[in-house]
mmCIF file of the C-alpha atoms, coordinates in Angstrom:
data_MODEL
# 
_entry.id   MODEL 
# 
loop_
_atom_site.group_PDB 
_atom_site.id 
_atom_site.type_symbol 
_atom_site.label_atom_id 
_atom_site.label_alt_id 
_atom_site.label_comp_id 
_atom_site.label_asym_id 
_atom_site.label_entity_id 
_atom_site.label_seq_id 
_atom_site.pdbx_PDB_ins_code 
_atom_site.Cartn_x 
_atom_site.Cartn_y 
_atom_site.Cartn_z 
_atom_site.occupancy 
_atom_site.B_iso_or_equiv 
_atom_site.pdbx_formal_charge 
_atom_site.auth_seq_id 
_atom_site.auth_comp_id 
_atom_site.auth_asym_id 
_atom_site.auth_atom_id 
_atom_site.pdbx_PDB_model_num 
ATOM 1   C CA . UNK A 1 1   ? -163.837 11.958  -21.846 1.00 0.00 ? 1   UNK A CA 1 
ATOM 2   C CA . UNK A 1 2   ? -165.899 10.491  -24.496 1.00 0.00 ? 2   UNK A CA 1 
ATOM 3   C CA . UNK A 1 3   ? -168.614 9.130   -21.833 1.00 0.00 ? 3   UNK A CA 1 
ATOM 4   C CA . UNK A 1 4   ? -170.135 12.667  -20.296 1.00 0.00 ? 4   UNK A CA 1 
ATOM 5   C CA . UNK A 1 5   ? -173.036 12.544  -20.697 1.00 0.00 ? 5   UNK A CA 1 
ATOM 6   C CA . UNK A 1 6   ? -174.729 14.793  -23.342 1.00 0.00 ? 6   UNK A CA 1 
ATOM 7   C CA . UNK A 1 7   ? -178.234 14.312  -22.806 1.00 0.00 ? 7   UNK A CA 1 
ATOM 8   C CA . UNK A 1 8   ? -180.935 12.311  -20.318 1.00 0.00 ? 8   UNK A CA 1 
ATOM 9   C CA . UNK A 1 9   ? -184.157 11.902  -20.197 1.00 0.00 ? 9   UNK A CA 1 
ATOM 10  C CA . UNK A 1 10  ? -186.606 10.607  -17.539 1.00 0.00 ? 10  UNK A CA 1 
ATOM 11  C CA . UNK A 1 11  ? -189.508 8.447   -18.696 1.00 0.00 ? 11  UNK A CA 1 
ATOM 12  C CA . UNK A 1 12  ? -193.195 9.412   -17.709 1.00 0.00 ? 12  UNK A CA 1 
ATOM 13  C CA . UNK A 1 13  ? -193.887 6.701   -14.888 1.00 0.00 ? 13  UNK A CA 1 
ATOM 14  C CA . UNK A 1 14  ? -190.598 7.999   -13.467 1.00 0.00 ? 14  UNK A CA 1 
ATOM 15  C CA . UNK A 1 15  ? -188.998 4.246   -13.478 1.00 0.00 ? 15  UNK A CA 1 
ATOM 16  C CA . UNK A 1 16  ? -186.211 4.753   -15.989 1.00 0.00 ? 16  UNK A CA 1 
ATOM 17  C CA . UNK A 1 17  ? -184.129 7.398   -16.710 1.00 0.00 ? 17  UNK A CA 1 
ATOM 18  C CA . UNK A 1 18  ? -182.571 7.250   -20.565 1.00 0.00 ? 18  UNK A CA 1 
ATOM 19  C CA . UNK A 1 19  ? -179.070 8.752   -21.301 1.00 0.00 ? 19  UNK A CA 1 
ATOM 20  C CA . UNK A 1 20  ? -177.240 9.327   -24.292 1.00 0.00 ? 20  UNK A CA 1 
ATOM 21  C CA . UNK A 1 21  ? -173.206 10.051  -24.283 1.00 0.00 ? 21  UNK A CA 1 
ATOM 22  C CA . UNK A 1 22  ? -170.848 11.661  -26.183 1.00 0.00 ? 22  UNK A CA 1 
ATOM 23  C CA . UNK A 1 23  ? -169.054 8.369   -27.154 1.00 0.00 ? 23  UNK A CA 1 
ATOM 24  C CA . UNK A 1 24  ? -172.686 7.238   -28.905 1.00 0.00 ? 24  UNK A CA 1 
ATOM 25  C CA . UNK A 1 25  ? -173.867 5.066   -26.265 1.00 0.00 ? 25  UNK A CA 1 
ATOM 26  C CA . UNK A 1 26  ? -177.452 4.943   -24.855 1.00 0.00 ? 26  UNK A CA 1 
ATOM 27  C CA . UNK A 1 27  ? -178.420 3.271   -21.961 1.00 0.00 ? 27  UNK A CA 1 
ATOM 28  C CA . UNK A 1 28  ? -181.431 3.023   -19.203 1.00 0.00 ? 28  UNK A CA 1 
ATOM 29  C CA . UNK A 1 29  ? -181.319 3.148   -15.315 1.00 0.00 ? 29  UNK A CA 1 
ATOM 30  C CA . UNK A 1 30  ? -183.599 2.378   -12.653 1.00 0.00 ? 30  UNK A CA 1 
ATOM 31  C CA . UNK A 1 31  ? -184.458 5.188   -10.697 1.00 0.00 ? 31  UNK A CA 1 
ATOM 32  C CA . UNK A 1 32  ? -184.503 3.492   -7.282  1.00 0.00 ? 32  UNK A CA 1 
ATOM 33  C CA . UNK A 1 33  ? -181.094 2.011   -7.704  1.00 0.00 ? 33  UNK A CA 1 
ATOM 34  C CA . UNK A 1 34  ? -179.478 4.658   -9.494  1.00 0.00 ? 34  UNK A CA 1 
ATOM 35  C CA . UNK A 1 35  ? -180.993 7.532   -6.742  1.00 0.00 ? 35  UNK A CA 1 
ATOM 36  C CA . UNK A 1 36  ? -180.320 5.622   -3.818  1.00 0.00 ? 36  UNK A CA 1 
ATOM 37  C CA . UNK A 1 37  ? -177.659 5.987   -1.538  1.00 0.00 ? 37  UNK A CA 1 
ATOM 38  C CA . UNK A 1 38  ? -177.189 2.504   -0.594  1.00 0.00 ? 38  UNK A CA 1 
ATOM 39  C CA . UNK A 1 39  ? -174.127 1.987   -2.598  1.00 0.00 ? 39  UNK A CA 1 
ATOM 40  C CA . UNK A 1 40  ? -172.420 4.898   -0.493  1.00 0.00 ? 40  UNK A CA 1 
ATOM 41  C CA . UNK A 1 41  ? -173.559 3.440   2.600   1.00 0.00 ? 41  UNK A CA 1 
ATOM 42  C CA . UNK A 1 42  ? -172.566 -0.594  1.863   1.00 0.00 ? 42  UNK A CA 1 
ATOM 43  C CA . UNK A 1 43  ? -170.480 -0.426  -1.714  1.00 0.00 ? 43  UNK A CA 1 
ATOM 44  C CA . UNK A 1 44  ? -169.878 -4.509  -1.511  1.00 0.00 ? 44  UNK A CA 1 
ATOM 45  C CA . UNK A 1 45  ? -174.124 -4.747  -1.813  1.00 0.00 ? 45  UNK A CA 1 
ATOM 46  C CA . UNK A 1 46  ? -174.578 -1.892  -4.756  1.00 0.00 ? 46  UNK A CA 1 
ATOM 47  C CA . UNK A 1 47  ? -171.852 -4.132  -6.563  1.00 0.00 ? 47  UNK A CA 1 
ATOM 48  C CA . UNK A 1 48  ? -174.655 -6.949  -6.972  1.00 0.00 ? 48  UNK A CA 1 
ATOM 49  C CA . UNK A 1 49  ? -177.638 -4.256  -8.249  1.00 0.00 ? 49  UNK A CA 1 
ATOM 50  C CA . UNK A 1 50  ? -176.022 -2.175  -10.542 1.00 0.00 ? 50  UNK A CA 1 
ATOM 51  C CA . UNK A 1 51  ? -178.965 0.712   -11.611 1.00 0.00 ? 51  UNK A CA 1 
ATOM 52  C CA . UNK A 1 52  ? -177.805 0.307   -15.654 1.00 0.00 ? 52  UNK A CA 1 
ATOM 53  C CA . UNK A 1 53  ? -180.745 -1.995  -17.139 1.00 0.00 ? 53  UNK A CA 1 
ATOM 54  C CA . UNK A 1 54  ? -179.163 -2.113  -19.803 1.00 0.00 ? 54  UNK A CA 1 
ATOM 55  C CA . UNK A 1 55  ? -177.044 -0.377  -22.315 1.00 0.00 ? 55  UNK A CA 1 
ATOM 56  C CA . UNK A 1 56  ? -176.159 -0.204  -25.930 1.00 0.00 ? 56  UNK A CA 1 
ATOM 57  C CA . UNK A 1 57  ? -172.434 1.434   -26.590 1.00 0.00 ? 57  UNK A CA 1 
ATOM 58  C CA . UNK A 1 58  ? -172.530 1.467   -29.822 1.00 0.00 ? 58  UNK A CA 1 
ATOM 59  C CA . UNK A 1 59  ? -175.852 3.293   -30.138 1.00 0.00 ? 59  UNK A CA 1 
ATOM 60  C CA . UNK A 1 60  ? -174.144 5.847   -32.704 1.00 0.00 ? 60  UNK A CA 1 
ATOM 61  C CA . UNK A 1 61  ? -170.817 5.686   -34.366 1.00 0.00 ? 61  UNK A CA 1 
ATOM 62  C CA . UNK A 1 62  ? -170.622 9.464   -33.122 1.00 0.00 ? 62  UNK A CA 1 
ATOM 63  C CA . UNK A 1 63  ? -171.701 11.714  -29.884 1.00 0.00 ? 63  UNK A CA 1 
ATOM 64  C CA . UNK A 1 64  ? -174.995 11.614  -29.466 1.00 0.00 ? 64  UNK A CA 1 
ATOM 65  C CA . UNK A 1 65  ? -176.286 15.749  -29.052 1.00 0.00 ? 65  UNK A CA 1 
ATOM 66  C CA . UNK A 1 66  ? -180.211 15.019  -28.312 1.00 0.00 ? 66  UNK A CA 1 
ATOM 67  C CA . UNK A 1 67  ? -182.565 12.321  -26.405 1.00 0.00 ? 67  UNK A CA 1 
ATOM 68  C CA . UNK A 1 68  ? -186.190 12.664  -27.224 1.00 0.00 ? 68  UNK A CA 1 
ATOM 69  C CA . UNK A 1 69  ? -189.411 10.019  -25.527 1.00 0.00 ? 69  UNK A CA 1 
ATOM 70  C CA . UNK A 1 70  ? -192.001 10.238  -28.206 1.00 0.00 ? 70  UNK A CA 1 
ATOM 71  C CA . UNK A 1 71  ? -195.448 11.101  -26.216 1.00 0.00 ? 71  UNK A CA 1 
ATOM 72  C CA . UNK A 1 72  ? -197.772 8.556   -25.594 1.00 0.00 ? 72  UNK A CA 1 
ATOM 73  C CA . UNK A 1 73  ? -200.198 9.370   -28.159 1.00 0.00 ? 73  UNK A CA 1 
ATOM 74  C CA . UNK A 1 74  ? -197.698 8.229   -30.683 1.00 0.00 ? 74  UNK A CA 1 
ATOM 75  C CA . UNK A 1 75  ? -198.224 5.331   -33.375 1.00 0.00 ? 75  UNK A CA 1 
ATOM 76  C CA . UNK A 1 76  ? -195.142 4.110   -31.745 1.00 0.00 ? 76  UNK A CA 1 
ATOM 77  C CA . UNK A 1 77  ? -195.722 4.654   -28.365 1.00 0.00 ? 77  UNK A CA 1 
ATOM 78  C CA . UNK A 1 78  ? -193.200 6.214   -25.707 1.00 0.00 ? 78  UNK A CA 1 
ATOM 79  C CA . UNK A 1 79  ? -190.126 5.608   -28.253 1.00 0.00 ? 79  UNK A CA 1 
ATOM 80  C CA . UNK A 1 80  ? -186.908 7.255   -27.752 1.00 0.00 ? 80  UNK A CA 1 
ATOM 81  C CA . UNK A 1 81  ? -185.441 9.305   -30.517 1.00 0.00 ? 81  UNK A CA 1 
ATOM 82  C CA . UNK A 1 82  ? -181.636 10.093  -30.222 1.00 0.00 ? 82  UNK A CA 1 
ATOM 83  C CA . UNK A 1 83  ? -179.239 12.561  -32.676 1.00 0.00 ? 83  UNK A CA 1 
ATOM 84  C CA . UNK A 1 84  ? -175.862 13.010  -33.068 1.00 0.00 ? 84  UNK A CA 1 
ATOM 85  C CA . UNK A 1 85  ? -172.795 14.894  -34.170 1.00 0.00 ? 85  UNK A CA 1 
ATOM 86  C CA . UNK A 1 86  ? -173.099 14.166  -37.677 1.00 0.00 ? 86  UNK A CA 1 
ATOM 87  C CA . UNK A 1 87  ? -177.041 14.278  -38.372 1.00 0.00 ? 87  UNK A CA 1 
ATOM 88  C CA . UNK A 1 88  ? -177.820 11.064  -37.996 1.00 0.00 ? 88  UNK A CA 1 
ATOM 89  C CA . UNK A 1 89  ? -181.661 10.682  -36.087 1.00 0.00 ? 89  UNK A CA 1 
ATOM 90  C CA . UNK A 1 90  ? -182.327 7.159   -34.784 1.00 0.00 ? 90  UNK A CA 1 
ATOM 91  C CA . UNK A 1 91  ? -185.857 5.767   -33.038 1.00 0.00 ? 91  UNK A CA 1 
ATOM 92  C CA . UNK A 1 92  ? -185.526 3.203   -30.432 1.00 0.00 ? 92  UNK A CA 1 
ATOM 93  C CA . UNK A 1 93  ? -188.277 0.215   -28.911 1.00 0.00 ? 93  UNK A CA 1 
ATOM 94  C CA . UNK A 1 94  ? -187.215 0.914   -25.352 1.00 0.00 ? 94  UNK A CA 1 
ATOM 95  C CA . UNK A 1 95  ? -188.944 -2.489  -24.447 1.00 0.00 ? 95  UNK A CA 1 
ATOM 96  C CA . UNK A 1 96  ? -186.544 -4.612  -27.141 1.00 0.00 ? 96  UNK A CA 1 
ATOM 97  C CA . UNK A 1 97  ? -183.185 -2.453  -26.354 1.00 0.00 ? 97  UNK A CA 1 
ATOM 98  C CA . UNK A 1 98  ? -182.179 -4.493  -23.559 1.00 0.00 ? 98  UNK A CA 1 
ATOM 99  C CA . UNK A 1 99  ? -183.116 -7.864  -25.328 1.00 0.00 ? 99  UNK A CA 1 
ATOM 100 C CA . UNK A 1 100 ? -179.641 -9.346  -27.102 1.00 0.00 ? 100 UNK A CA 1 
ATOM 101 C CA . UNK A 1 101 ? -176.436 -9.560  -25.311 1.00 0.00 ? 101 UNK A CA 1 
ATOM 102 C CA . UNK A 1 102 ? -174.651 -8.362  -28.689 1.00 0.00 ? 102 UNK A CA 1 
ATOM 103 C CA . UNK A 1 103 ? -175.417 -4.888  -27.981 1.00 0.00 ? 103 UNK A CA 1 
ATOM 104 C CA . UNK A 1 104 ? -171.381 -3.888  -26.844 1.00 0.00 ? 104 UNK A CA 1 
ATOM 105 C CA . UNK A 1 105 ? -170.612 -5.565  -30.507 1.00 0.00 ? 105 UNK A CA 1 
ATOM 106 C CA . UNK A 1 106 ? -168.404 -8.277  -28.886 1.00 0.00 ? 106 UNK A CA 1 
ATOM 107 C CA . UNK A 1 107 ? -167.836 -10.953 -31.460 1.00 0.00 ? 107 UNK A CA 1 
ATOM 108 C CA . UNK A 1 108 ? -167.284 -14.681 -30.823 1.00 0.00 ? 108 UNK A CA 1 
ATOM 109 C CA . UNK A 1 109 ? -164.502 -16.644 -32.610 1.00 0.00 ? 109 UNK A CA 1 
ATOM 110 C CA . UNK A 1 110 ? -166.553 -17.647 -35.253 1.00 0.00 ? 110 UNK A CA 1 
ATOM 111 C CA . UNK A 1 111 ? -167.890 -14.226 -36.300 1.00 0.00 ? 111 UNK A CA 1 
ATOM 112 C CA . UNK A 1 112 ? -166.130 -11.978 -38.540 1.00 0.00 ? 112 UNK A CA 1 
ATOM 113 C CA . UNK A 1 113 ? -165.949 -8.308  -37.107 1.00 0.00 ? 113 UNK A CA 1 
ATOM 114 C CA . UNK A 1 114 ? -167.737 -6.759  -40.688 1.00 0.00 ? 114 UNK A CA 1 
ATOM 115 C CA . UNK A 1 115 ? -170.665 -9.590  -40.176 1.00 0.00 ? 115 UNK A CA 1 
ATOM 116 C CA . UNK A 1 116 ? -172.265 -6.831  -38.453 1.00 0.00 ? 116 UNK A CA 1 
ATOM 117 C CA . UNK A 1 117 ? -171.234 -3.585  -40.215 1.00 0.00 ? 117 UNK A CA 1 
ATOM 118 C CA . UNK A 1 118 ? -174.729 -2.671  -41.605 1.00 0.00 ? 118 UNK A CA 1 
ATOM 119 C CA . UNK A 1 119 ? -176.614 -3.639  -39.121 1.00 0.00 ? 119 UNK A CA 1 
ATOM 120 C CA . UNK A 1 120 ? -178.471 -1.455  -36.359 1.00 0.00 ? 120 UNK A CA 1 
ATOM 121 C CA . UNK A 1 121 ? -178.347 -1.770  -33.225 1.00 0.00 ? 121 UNK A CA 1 
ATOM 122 C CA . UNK A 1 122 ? -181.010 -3.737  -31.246 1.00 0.00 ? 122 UNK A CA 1 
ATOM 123 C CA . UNK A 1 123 ? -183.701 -1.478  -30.656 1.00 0.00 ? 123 UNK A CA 1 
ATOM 124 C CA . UNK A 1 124 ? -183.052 0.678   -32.959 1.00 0.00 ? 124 UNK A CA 1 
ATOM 125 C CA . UNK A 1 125 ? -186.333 0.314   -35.163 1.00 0.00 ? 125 UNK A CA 1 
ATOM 126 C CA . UNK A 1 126 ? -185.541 3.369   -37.347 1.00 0.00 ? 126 UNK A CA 1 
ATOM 127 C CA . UNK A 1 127 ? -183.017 5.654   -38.752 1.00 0.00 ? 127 UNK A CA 1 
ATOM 128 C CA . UNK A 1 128 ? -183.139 8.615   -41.066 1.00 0.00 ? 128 UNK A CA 1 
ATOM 129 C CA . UNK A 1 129 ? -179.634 10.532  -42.388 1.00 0.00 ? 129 UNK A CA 1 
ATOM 130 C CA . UNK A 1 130 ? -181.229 13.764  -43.843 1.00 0.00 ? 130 UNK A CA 1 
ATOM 131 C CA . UNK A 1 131 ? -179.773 16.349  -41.813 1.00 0.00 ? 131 UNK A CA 1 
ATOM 132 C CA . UNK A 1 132 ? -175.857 17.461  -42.399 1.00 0.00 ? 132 UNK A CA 1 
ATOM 133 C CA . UNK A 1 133 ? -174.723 18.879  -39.395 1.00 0.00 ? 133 UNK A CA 1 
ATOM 134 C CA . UNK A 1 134 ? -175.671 17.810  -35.455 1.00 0.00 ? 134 UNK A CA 1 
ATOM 135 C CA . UNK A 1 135 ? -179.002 17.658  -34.212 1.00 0.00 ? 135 UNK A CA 1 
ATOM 136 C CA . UNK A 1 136 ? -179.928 20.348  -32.034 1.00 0.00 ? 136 UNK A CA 1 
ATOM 137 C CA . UNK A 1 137 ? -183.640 19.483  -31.119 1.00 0.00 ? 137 UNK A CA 1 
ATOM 138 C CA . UNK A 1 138 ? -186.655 16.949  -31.334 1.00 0.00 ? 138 UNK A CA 1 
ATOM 139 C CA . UNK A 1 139 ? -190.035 18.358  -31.335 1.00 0.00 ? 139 UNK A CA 1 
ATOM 140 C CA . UNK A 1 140 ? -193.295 16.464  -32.445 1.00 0.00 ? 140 UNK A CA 1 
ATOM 141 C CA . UNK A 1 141 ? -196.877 17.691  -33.728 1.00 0.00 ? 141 UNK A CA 1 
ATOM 142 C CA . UNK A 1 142 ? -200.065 17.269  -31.036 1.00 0.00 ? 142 UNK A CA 1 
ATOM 143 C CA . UNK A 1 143 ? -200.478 13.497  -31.835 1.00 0.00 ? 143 UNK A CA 1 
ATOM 144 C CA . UNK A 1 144 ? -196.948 12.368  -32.330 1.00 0.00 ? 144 UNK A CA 1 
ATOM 145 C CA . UNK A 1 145 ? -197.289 11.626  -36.078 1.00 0.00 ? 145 UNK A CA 1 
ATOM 146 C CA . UNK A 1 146 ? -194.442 13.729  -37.122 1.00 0.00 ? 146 UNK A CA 1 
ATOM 147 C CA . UNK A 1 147 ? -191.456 14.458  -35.762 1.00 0.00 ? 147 UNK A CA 1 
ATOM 148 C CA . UNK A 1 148 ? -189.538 17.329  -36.435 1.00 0.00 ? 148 UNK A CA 1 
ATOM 149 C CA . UNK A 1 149 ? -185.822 17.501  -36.472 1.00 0.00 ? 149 UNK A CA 1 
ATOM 150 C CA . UNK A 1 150 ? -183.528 21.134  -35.770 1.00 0.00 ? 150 UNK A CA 1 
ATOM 151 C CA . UNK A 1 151 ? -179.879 20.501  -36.943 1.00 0.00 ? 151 UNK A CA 1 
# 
């Protein structure tokens, strides 16, 4: 099943959880919704409030091994970093991941499929291939200046 989930990740203020699966998607759930039992109790109502804020599914173009939040005290702020099967590291602007509806890469008629092709994600504000096998683990200095990658 590519969508197990490989990795999650529960951000500071405790209002979104991130996850990352093996199929390379990345997504964000509220806490309330997605811990609450409400949709066991009445599952017509947890139809209408579904706890995924959003989510990108093509995040990676392979599983996706690590999720890392950047600490506070980081030039970027509380980023996400995610890794994957094939060494690929990616940094993500939680607050502009869930801002373009083109996220699940569905084209309109007009668009040609390979418009796209080079283009990353939205959110994804960085990406570095240096490492050549899967990431293992994130780890970053006192400040959050430098982030260290384990493949």
């Amino acid at each position: 099943n590519n969508n197990n989930n490989n990795s999650n990740n529960l951000q500071s203020g405790g209002e979104h959880i991130f996850t990352a699966c093996n199929g390379g998607s990345l997504r964000c759930l509220d806490t309330e919704l997605a811990c609450s039992l409400e949709q066991f109790r009445n599952p017509d109502a947890a139809s209408s409030s579904s706890p995924i804020l959003w989510s990108i599914e093509t995040a990676h173009n392979s599983g996706i091994n690590k999720l890392y939040q950047l600490p506070h005290s980081s030039p970027c702020g509380a980023a996400l970093v995610t890794g994957d099967d094939v060494g690929t590291v990616r940094l993500w602007d939680t607050r502009i991941c869930g801002n373009n509806n083109n996220n699940n890469n569905q084209y309109g008629t007009n668009h040609n499929p390979f418009d796209n092709l080079m283009k990353l994600p939205t959110g994804c504000i960085q990406h570095w291939k240096v490492n050549h096998d899967y990431i293992t683990d994130f780890e970053t200095n006192v400040d959050g200046t430098t982030l260290f990658a384990s493949s």
